mmCIF file of C-alpha atoms in Angstrom:
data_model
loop_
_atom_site.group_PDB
_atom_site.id
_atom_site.type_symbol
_atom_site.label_atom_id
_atom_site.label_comp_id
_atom_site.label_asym_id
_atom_site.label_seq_id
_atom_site.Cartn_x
_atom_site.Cartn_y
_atom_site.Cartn_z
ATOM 1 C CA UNK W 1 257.417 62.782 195.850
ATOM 2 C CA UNK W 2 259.036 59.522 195.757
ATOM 3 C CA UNK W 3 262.889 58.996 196.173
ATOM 4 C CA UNK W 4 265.135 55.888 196.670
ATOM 5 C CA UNK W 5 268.344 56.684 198.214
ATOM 6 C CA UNK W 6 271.060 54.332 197.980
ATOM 7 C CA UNK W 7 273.921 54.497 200.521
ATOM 8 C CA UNK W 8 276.378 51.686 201.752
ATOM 9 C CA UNK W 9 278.703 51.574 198.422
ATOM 10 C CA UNK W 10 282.855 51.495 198.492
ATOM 11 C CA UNK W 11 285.858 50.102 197.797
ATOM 12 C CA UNK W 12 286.672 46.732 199.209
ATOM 13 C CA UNK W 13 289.225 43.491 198.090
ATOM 14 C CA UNK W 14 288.100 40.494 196.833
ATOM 15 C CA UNK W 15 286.428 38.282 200.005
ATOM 16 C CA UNK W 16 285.093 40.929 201.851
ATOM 17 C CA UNK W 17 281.617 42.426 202.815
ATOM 18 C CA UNK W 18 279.423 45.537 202.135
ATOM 19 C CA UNK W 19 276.109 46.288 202.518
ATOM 20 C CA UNK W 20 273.758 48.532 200.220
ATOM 21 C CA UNK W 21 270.786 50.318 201.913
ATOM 22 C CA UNK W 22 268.054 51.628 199.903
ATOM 23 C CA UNK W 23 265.637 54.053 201.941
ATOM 24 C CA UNK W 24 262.289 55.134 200.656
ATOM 25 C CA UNK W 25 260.568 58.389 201.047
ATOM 26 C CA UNK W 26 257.269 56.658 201.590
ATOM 27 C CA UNK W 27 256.050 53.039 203.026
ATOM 28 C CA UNK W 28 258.060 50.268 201.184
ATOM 29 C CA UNK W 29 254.427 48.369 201.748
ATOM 30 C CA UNK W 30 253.893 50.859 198.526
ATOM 31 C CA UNK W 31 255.918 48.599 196.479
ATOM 32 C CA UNK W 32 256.196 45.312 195.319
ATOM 33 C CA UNK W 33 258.597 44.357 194.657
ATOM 34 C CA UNK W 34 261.987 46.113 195.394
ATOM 35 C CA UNK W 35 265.095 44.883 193.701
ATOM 36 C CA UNK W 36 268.550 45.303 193.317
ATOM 37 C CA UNK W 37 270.174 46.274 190.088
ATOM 38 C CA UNK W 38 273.917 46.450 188.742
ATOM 39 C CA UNK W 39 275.232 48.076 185.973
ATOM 40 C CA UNK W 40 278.818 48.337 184.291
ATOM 41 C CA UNK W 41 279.729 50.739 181.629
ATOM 42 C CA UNK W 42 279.122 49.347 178.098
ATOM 43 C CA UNK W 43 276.786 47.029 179.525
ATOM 44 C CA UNK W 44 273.252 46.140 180.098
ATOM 45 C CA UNK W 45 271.497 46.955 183.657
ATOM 46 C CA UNK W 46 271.316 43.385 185.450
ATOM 47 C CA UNK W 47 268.873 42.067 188.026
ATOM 48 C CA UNK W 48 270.604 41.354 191.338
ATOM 49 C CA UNK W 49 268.397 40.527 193.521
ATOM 50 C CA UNK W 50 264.634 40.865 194.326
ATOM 51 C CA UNK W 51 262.126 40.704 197.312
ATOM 52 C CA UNK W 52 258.449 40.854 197.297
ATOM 53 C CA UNK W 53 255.825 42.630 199.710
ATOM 54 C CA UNK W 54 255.449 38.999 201.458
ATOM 55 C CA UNK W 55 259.282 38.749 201.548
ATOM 56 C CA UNK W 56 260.111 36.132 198.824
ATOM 57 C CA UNK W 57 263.345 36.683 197.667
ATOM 58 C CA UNK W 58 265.246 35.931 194.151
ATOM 59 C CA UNK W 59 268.598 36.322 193.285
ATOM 60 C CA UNK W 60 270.608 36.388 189.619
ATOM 61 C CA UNK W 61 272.815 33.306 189.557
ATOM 62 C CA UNK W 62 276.377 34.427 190.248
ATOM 63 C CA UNK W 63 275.168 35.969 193.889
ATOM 64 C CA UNK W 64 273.352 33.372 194.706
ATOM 65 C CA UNK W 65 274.566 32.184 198.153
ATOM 66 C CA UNK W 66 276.598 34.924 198.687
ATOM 67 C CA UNK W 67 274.374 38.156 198.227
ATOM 68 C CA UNK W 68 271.361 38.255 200.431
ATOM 69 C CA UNK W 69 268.166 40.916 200.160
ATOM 70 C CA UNK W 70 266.129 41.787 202.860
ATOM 71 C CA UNK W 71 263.393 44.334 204.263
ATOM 72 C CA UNK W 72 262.820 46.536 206.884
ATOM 73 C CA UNK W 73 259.208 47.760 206.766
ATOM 74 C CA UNK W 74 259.125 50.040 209.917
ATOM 75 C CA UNK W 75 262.334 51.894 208.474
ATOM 76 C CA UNK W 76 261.272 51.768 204.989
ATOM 77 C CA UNK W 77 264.929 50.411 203.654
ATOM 78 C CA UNK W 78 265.354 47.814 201.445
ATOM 79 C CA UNK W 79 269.294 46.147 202.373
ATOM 80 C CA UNK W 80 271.681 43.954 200.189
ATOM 81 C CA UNK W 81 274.176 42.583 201.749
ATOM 82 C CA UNK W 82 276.884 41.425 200.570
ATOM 83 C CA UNK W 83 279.677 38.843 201.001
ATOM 84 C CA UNK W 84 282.747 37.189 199.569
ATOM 85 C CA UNK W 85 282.845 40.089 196.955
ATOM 86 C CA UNK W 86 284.813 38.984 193.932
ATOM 87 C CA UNK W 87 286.125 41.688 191.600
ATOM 88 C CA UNK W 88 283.337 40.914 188.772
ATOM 89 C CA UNK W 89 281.114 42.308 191.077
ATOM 90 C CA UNK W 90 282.407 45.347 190.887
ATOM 91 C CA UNK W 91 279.145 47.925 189.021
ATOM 92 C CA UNK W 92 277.319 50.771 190.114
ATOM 93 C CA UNK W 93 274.292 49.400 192.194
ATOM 94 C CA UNK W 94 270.547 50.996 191.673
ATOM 95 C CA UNK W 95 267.711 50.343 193.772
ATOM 96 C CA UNK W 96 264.312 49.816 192.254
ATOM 97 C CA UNK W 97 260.778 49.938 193.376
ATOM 98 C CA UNK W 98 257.567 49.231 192.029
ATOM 99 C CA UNK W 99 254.324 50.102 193.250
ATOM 100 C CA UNK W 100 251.684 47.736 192.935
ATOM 101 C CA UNK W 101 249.109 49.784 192.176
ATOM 102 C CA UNK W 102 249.629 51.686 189.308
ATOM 103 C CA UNK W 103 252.800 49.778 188.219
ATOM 104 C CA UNK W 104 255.228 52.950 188.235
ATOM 105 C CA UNK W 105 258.678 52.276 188.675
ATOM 106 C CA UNK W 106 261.209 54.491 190.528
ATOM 107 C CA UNK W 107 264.738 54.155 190.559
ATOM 108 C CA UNK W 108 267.634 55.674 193.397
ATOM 109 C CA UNK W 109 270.689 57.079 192.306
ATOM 110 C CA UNK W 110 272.858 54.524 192.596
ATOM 111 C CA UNK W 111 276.060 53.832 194.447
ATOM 112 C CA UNK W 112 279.288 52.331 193.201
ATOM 113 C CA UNK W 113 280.663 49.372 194.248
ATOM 114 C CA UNK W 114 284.483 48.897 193.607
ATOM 115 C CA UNK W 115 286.307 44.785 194.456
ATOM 116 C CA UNK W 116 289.639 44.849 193.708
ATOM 117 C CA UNK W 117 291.788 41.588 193.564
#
């Protein structure tokens, strides 16, 4: 069975640093790619950030430069981190993967992310 577990959420003030971990219950090498999602109540699911399986990386405007995704392959965790955190980022964050072959998505549980100013 495949599960993404998110972990790595909090509370934090405006200008300072988390970061998200998503762990997989099977190779990450499964899926491609693995993003980053945010969502806010009343509002539409967002794209964060993405990587592929040969580690190119996208990010949604308003992160750019500040949020950065990454990959760890032998621990099968996908990582955001995240700096300068401004209060607008403030959401529940949801890992996503997709496997390749096949094209089923699976999403974690997500994990809430609180900035104040």
């Amino acid at each position: 069975q495949v599960q993404l577990v998110e972990s790595g959420g909090g509370s934090v003030q405006a200008g300072g640093s988390l970061r998200l971990s998503c762990a997989a219950s099977v190779s990450i090498s499964r899926f491609n790619p693995m993003r980053w999602y945010r969502q806010v109540p009343g509002k539409e699911r967002e794209l964060v950030a993405g990587i592929t399986l040969g580690g190119e990386t996208n990010y949604e405007d308003s992160v750019k430069g500040r949020f950065t995704i990454s990959r760890d392959d032998v621990k099968n965790t996908v990582y955001l981190q995240m700096n300068n955190l401004r209060p607008e980022d403030t959401a529940v964050y949801y890992c996503y993967g997709k496997y390749f072959i096949g094209g089923s998505g699976y999403w974690g549980q997500g994990t809430q992310v609180t900035v104040s100013s």
